[in-house]
Short mmCIF file of the C-alpha atoms (twelve columns), coordinates in Angstrom:
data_MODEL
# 
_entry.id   MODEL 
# 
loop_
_atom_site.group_PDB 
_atom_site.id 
_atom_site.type_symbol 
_atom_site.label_atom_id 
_atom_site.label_alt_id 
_atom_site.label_comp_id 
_atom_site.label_asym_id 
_atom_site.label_seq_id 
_atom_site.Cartn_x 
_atom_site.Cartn_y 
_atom_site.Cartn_z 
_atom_site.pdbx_PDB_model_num 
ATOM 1   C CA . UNK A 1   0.000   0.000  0.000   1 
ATOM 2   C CA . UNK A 2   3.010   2.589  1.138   1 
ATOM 3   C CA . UNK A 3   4.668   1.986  -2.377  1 
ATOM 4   C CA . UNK A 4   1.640   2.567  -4.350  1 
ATOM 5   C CA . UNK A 5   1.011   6.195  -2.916  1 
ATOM 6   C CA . UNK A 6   4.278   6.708  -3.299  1 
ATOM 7   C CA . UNK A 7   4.125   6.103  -7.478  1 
ATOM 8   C CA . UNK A 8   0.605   8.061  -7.089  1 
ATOM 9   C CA . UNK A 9   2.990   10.861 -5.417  1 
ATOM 10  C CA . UNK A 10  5.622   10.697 -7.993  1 
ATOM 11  C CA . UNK A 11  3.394   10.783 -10.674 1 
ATOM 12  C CA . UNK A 12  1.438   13.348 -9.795  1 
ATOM 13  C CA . UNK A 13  4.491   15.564 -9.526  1 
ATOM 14  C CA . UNK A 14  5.613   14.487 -12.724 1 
ATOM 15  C CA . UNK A 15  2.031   15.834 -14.059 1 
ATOM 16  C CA . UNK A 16  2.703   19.257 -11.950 1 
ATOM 17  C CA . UNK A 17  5.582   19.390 -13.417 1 
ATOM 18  C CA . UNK A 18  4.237   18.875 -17.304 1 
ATOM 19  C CA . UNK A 19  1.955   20.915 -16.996 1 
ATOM 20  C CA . UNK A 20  3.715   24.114 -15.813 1 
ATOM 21  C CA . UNK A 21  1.712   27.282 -15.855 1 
ATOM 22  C CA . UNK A 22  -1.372  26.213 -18.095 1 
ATOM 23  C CA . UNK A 23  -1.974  23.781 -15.028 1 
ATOM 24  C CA . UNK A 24  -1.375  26.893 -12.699 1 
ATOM 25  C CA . UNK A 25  -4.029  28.988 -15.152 1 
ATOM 26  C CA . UNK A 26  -6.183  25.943 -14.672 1 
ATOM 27  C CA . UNK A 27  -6.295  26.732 -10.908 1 
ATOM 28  C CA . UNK A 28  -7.395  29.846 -11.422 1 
ATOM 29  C CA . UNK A 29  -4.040  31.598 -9.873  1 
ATOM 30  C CA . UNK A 30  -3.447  35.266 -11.271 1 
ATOM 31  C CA . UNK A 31  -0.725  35.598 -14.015 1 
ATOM 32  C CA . UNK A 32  1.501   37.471 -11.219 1 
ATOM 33  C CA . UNK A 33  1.417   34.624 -8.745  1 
ATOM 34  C CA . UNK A 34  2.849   32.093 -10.982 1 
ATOM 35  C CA . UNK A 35  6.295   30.169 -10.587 1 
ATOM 36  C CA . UNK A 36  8.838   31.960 -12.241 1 
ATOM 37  C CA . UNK A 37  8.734   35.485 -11.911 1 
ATOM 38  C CA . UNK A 38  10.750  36.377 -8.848  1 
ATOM 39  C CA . UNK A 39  11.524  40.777 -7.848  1 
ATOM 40  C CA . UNK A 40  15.694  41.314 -7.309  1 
ATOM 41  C CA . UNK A 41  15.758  43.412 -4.200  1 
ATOM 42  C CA . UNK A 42  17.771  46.755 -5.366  1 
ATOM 43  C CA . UNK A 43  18.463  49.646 -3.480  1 
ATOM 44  C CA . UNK A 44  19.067  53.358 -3.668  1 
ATOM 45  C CA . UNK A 45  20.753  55.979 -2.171  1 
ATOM 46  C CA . UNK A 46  18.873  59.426 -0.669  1 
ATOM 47  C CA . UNK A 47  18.591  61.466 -3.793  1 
ATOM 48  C CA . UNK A 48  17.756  65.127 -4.064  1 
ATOM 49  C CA . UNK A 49  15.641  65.231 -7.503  1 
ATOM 50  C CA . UNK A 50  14.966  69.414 -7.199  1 
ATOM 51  C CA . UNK A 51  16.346  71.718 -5.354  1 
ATOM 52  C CA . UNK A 52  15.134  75.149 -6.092  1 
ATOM 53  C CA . UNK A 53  13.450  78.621 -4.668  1 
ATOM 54  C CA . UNK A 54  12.715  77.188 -0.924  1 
ATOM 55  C CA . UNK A 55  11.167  73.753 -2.392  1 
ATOM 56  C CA . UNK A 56  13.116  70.768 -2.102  1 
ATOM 57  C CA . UNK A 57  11.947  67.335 -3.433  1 
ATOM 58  C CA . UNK A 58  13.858  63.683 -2.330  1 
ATOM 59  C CA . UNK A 59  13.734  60.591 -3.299  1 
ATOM 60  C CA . UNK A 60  14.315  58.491 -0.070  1 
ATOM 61  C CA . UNK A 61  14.504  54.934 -0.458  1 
ATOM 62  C CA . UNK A 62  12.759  51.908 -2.281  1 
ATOM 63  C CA . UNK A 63  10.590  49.266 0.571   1 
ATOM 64  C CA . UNK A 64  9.932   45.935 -0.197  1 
ATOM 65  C CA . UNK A 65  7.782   45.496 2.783   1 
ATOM 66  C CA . UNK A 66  4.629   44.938 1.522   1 
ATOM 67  C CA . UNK A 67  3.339   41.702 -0.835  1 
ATOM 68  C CA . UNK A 68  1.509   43.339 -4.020  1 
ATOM 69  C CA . UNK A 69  3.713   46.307 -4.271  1 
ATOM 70  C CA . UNK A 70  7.205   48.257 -4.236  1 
ATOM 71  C CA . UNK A 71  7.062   51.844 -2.391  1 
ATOM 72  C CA . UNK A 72  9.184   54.674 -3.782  1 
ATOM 73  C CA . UNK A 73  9.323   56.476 -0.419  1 
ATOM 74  C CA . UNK A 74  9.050   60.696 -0.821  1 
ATOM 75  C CA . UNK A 75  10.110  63.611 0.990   1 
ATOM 76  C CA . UNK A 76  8.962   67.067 0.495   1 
ATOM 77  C CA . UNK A 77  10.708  70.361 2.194   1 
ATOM 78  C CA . UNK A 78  8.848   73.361 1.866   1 
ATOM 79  C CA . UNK A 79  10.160  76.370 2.896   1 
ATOM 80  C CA . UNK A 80  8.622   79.102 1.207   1 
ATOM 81  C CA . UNK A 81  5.330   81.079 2.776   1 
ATOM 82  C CA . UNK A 82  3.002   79.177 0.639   1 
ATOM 83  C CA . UNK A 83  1.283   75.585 0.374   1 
ATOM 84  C CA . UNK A 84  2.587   73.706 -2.583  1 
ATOM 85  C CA . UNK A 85  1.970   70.560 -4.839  1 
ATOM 86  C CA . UNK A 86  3.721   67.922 -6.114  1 
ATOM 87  C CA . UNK A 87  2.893   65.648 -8.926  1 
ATOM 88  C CA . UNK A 88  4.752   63.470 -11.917 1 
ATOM 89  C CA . UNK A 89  4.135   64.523 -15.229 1 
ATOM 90  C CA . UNK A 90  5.005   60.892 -15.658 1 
ATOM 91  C CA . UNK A 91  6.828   58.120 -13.923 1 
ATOM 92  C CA . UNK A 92  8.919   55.118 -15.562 1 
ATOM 93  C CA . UNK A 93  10.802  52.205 -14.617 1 
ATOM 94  C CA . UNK A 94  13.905  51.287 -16.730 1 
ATOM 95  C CA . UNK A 95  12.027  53.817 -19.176 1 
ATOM 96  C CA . UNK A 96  9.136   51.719 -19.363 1 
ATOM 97  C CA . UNK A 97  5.658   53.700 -18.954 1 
ATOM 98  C CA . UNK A 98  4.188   53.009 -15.007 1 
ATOM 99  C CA . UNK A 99  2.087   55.981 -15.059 1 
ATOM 100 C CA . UNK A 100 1.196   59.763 -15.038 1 
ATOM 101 C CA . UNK A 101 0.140   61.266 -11.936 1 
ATOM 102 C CA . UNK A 102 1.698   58.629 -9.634  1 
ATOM 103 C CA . UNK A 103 1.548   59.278 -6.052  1 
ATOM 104 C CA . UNK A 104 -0.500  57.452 -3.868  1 
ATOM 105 C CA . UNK A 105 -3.125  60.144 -3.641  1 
ATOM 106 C CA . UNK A 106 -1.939  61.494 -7.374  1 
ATOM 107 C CA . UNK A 107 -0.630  65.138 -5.749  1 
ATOM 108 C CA . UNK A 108 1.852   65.414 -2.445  1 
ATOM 109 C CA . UNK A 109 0.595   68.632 -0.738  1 
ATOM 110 C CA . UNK A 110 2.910   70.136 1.479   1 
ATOM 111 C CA . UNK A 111 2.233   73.076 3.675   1 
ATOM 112 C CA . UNK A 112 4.424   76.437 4.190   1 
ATOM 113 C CA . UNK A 113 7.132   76.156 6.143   1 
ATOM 114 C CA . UNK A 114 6.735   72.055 6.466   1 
ATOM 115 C CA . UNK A 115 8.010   68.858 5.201   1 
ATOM 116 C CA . UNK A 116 5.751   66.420 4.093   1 
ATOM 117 C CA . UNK A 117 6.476   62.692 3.527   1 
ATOM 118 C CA . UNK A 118 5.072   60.984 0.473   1 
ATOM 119 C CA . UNK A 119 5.178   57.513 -1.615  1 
ATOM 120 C CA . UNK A 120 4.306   56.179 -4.825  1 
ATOM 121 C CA . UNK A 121 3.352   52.562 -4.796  1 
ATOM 122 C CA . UNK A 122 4.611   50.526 -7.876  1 
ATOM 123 C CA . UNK A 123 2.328   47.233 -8.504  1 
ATOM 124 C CA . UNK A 124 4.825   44.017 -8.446  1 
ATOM 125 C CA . UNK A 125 2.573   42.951 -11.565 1 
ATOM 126 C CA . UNK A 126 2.991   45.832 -13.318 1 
ATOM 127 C CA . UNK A 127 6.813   45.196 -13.568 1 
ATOM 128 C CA . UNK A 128 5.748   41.525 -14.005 1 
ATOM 129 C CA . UNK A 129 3.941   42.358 -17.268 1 
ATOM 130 C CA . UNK A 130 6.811   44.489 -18.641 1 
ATOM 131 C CA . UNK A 131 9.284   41.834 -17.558 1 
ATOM 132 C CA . UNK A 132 11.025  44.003 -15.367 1 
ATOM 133 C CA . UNK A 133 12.756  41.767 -12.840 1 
ATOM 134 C CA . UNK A 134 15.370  44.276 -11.676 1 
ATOM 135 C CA . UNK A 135 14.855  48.453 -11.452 1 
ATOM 136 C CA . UNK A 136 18.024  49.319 -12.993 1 
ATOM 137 C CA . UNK A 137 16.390  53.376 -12.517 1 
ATOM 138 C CA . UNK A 138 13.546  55.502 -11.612 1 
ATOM 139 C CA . UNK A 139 12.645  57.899 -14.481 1 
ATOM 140 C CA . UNK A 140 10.042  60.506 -14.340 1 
ATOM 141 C CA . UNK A 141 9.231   64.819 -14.336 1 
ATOM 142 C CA . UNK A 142 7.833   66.307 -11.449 1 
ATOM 143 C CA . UNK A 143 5.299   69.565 -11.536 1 
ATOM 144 C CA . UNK A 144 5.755   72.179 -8.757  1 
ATOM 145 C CA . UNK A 145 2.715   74.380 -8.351  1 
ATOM 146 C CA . UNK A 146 2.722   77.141 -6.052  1 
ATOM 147 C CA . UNK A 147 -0.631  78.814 -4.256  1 
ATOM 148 C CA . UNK A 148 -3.985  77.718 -4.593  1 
ATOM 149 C CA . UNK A 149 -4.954  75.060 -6.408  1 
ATOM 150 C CA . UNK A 150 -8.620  75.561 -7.867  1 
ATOM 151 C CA . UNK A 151 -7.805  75.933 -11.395 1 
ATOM 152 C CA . UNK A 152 -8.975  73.620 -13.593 1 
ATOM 153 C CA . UNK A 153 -6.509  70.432 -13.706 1 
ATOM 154 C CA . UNK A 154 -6.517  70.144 -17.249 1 
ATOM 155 C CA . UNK A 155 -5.475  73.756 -18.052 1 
ATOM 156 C CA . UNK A 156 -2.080  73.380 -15.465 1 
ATOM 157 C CA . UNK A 157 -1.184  70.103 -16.026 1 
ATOM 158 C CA . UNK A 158 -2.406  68.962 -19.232 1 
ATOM 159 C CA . UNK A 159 0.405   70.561 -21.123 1 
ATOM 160 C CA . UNK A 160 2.114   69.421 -24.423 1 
ATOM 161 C CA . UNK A 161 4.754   66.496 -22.515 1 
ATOM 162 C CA . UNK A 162 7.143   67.699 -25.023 1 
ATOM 163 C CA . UNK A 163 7.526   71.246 -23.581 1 
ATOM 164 C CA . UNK A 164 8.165   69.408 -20.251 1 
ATOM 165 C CA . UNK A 165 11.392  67.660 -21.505 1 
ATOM 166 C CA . UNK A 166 12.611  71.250 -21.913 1 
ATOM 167 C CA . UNK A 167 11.268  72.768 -18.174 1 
ATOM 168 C CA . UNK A 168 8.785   75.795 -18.562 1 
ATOM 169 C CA . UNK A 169 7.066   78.041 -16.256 1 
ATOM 170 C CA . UNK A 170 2.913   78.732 -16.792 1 
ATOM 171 C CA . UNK A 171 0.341   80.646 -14.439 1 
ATOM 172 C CA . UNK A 172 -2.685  80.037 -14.719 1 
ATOM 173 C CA . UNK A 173 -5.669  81.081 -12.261 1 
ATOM 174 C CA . UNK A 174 -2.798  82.241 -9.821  1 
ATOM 175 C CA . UNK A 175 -1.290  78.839 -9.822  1 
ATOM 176 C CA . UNK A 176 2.416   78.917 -10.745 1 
ATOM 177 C CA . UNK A 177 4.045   75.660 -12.030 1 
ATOM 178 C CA . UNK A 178 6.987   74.216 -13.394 1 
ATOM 179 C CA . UNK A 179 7.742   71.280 -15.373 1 
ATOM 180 C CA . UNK A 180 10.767  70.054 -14.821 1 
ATOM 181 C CA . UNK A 181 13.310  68.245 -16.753 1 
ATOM 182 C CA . UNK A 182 13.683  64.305 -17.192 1 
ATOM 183 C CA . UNK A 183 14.833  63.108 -13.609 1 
ATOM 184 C CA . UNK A 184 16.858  59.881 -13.807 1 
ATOM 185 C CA . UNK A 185 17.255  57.974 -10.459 1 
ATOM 186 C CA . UNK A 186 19.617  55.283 -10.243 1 
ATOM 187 C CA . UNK A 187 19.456  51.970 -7.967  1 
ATOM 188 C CA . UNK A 188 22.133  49.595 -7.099  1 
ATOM 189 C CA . UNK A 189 21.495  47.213 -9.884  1 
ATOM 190 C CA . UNK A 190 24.162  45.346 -11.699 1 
ATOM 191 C CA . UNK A 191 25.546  47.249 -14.452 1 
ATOM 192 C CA . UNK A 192 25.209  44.654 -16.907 1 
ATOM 193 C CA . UNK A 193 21.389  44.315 -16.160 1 
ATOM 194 C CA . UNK A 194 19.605  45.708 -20.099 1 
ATOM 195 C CA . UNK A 195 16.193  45.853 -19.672 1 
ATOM 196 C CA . UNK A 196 14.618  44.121 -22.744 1 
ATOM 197 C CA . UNK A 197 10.707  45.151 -24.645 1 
ATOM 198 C CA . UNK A 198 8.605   41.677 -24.661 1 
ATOM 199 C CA . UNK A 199 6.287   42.903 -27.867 1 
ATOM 200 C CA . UNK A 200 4.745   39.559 -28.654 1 
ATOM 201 C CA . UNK A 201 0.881   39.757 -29.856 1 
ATOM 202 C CA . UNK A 202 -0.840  40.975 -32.465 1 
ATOM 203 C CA . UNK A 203 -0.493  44.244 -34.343 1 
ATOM 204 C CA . UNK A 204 -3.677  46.325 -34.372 1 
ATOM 205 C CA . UNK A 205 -2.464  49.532 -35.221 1 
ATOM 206 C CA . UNK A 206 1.075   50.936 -36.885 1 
ATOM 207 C CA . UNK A 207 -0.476  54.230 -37.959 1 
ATOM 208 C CA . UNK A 208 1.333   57.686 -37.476 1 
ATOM 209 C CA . UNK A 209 3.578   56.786 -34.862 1 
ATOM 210 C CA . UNK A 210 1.020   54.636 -32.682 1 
ATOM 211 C CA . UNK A 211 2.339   50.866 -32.370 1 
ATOM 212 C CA . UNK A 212 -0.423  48.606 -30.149 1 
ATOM 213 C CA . UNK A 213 0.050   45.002 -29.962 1 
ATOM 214 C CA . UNK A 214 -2.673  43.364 -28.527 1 
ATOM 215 C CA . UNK A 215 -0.692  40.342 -26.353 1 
ATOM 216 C CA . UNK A 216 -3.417  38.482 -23.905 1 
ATOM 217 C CA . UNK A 217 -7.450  38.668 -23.405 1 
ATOM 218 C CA . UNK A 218 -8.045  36.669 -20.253 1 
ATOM 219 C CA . UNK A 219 -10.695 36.609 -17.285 1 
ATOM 220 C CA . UNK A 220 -8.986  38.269 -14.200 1 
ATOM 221 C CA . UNK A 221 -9.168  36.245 -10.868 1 
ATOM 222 C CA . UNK A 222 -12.128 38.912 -10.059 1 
ATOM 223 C CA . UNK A 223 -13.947 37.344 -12.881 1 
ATOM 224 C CA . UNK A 224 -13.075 40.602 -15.457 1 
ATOM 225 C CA . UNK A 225 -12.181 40.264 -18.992 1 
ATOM 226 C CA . UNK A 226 -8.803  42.193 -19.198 1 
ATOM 227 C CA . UNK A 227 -7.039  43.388 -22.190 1 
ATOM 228 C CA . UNK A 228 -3.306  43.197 -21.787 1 
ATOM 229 C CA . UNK A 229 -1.107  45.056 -24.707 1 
ATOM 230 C CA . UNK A 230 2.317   46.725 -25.741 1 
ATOM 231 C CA . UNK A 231 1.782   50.596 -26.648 1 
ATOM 232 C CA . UNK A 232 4.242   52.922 -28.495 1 
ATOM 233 C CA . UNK A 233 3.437   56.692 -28.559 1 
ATOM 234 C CA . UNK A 234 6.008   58.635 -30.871 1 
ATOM 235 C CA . UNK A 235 3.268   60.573 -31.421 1 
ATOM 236 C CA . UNK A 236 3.302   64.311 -30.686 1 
ATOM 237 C CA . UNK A 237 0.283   64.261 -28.311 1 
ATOM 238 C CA . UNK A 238 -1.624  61.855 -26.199 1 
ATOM 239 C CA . UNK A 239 -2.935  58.526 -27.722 1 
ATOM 240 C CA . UNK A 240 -6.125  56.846 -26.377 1 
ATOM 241 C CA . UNK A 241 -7.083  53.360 -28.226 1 
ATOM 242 C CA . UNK A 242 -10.555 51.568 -27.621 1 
ATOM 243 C CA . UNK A 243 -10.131 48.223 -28.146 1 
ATOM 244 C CA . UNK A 244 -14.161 46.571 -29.256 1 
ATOM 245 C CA . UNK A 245 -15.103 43.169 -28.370 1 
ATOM 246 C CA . UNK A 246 -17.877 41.999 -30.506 1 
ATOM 247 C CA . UNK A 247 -17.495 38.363 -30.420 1 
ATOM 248 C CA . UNK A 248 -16.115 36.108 -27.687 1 
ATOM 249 C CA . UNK A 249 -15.629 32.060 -28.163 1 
ATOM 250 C CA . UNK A 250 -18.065 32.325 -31.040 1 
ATOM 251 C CA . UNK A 251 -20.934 34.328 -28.879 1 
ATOM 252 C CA . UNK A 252 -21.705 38.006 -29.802 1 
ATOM 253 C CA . UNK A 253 -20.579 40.107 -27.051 1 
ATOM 254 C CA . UNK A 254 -20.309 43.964 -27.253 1 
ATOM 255 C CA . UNK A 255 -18.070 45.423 -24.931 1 
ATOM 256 C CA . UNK A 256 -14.774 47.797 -24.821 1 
ATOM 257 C CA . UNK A 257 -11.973 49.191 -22.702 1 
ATOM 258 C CA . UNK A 258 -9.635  51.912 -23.418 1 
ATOM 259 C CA . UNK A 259 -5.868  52.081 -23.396 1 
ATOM 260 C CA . UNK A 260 -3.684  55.557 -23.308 1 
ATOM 261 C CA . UNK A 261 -0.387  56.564 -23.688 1 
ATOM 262 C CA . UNK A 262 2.015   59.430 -23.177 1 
ATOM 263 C CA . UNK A 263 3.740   60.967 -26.377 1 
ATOM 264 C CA . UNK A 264 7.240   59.862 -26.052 1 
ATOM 265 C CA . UNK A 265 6.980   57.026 -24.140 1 
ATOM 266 C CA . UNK A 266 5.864   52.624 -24.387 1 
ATOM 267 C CA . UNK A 267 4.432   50.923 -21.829 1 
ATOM 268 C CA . UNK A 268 2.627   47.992 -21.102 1 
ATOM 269 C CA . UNK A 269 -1.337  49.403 -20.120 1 
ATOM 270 C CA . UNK A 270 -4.171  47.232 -19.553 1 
ATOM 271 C CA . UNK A 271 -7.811  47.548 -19.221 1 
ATOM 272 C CA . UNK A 272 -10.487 45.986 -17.657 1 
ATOM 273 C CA . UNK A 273 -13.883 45.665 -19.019 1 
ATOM 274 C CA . UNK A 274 -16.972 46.331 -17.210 1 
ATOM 275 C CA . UNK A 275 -19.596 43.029 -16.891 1 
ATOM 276 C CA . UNK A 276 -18.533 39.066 -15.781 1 
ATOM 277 C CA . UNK A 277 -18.804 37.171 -18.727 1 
ATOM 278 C CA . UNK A 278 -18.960 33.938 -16.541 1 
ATOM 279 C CA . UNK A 279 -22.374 36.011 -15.400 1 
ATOM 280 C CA . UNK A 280 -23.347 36.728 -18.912 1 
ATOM 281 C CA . UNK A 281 -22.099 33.886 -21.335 1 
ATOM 282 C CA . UNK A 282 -20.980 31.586 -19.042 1 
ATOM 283 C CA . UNK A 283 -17.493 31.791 -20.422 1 
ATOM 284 C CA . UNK A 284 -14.289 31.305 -17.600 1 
ATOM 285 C CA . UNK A 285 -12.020 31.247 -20.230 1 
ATOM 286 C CA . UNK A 286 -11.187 32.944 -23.335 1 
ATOM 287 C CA . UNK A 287 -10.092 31.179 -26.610 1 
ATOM 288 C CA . UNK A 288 -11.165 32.913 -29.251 1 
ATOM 289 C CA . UNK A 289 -12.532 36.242 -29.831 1 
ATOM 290 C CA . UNK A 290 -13.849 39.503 -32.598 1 
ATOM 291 C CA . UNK A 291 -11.699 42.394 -32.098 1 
ATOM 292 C CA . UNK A 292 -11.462 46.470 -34.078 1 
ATOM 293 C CA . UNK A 293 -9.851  49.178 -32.635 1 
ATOM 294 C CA . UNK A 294 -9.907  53.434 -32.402 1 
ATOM 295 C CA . UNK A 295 -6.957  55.526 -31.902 1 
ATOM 296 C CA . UNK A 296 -7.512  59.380 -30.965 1 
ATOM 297 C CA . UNK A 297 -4.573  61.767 -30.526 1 
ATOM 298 C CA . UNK A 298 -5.340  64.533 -28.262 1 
ATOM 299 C CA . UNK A 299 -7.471  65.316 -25.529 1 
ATOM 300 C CA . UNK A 300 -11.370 65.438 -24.963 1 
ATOM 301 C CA . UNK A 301 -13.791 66.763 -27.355 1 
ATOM 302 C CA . UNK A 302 -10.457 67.928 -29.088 1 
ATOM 303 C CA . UNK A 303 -9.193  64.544 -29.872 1 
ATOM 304 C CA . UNK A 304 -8.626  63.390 -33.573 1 
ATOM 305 C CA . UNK A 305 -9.513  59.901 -34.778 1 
ATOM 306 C CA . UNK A 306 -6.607  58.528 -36.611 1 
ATOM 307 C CA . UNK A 307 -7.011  55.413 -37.208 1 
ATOM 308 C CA . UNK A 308 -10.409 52.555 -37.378 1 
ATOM 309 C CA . UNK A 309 -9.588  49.247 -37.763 1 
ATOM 310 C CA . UNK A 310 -11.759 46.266 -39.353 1 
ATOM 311 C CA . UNK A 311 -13.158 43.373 -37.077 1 
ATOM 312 C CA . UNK A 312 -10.285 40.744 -36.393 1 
ATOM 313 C CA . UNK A 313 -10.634 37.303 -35.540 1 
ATOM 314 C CA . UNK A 314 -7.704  36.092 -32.611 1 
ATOM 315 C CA . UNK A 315 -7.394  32.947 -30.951 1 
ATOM 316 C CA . UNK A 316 -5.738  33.002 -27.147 1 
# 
């Protein structure tokens, strides 16, 4: 009896084994969570990003502490006689797109005459879908604003990015801000570490300096359909793409999420789509489904449509 559960052992380990992540997919365990993608610890030293007119912004320390994410831990000195705020015009990893406004509550306010501590979480599967296993450096532009801060967001910080490379003062509503220039933030990381672009998938569009690649559709553990792609921007304003479902495992199914991305910059967004197809199809898993896509450049009622694809038929 003891030697036949031991071959039922053995050969159920062999199966494991086999079967690798499909098996782990299978289970239901997120993409994230599966054997093989392990985070190299790196470290960095206390580094003053701006320095200038009273305001003083630092980049403290990365913490590994907590399970879902990596915390870029902030420190703002304010020493002028009037409240100010903080934001990222963008924020990168190894130049690979993380996001815009990127503190934990998108702006650091910091009193007169204080110093205010801040942090800007980076999702572990974030880096997981960009294949980022080591943060060889920080890259992002900060925006100081000065005074109150009732103007309308989109008229302060909804600038052309490229003017940002450069650094500019505006005022607008009594809000001065600047833009700063590219801030590069090195870790600890080996030298030899090159960060490489996974842009497996399909090509929707390769229009006018927008690249998407659609790479995954899948059902999320929370039962969402989520659209997973590579996006270029060399652009000279901001791209948003809708990505259309119309058919899903042969079953009509109208549905869409939106992607965006920075001129200047590639990344790795993904979208969610509202509705649980389990609920409404009865579908756990995706193998085949109807896609088209829009691309506007710009922003609001201002954007232009550039580019409508036709229906596409893709198997997962």
């Amino acid at each position: 009896m003891k030697k036949l559960i031991a071959i039922l052992f053995a050969l159920s380990f062999m199966l494991g084994t086999l079967l690798g992540c499909s098996f782990a997919e299978k289970l239901g365990i997120a993409k994230e969570e599966q054997p093989g993608y392990e985070m190299h610890e790196v470290h960095l030293e206390e580094h003053a990003v701006y320095d200038k007119d009273g305001i003083e912004v630092i980049v403290k320390s990365l913490d590994y502490s907590e399970k879902s994410y990596i915390i870029v831990n902030f420190e703002v000195h304010n020493h002028t006689e009037t409240d100010i705020r903080v934001c990222t015009d963008y924020f990168e990893a190894n130049g690979i797109y993380l996001a815009r406004h990127a503190f934990e509550d998108e702006y650091c306010i910091c009193p007169a005459g204080e110093i205010t501590t801040d942090r800007i979480k980076i999702a572990r599967s974030k880096l997981n879908t960009a294949h980022i296993s080591h943060i060889k450096e920080l890259d992002f532009s900060l925006c100081i604003e000065n005074g109150h801060f009732e103007a309308d967001e989109e008229d302060h910080l909804g600038h052309d990015h490229g003017d940002a490379e450069m650094g500019m003062h505006f005022v607008v509503d009594g809000v001065v801000a600047e833009a700063t220039n590219e801030i590069i933030v090195p870790t600890d990381c080996d030298a030899d570490y090159i960060q490489g672009i996974d842009e497996h998938g399909t090509v929707l569009v390769n229009e006018q300096g927008i690249y998407l690649v659609l790479q995954d559709l899948y059902i999320s553990d929370g039962g969402y359909t989520t659209i997973a792609s590579y996006f270029k921007n060399d652009s000279t304003d901001m791209a948003r793409a809708t990505v259309y479902l119309h058919k899903v495992n042969g079953m009509d199914y109208e549905n869409d999420g939106r992607l965006s991305m920075l001129n200047g910059h590639d990344g790795f967004p993904s979208a969610s789509l509202f509705g649980l197809l389990k609920n409404e199809l009865g579908v756990t898993k995706i193998d085949s489904a109807t896609v088209s896509v829009e691309v506007y450049l710009g922003d609001g009622d201002d954007a232009l449509l550039i580019f409508k694809g036709e229906p596409m038929e893709l198997e997962f």
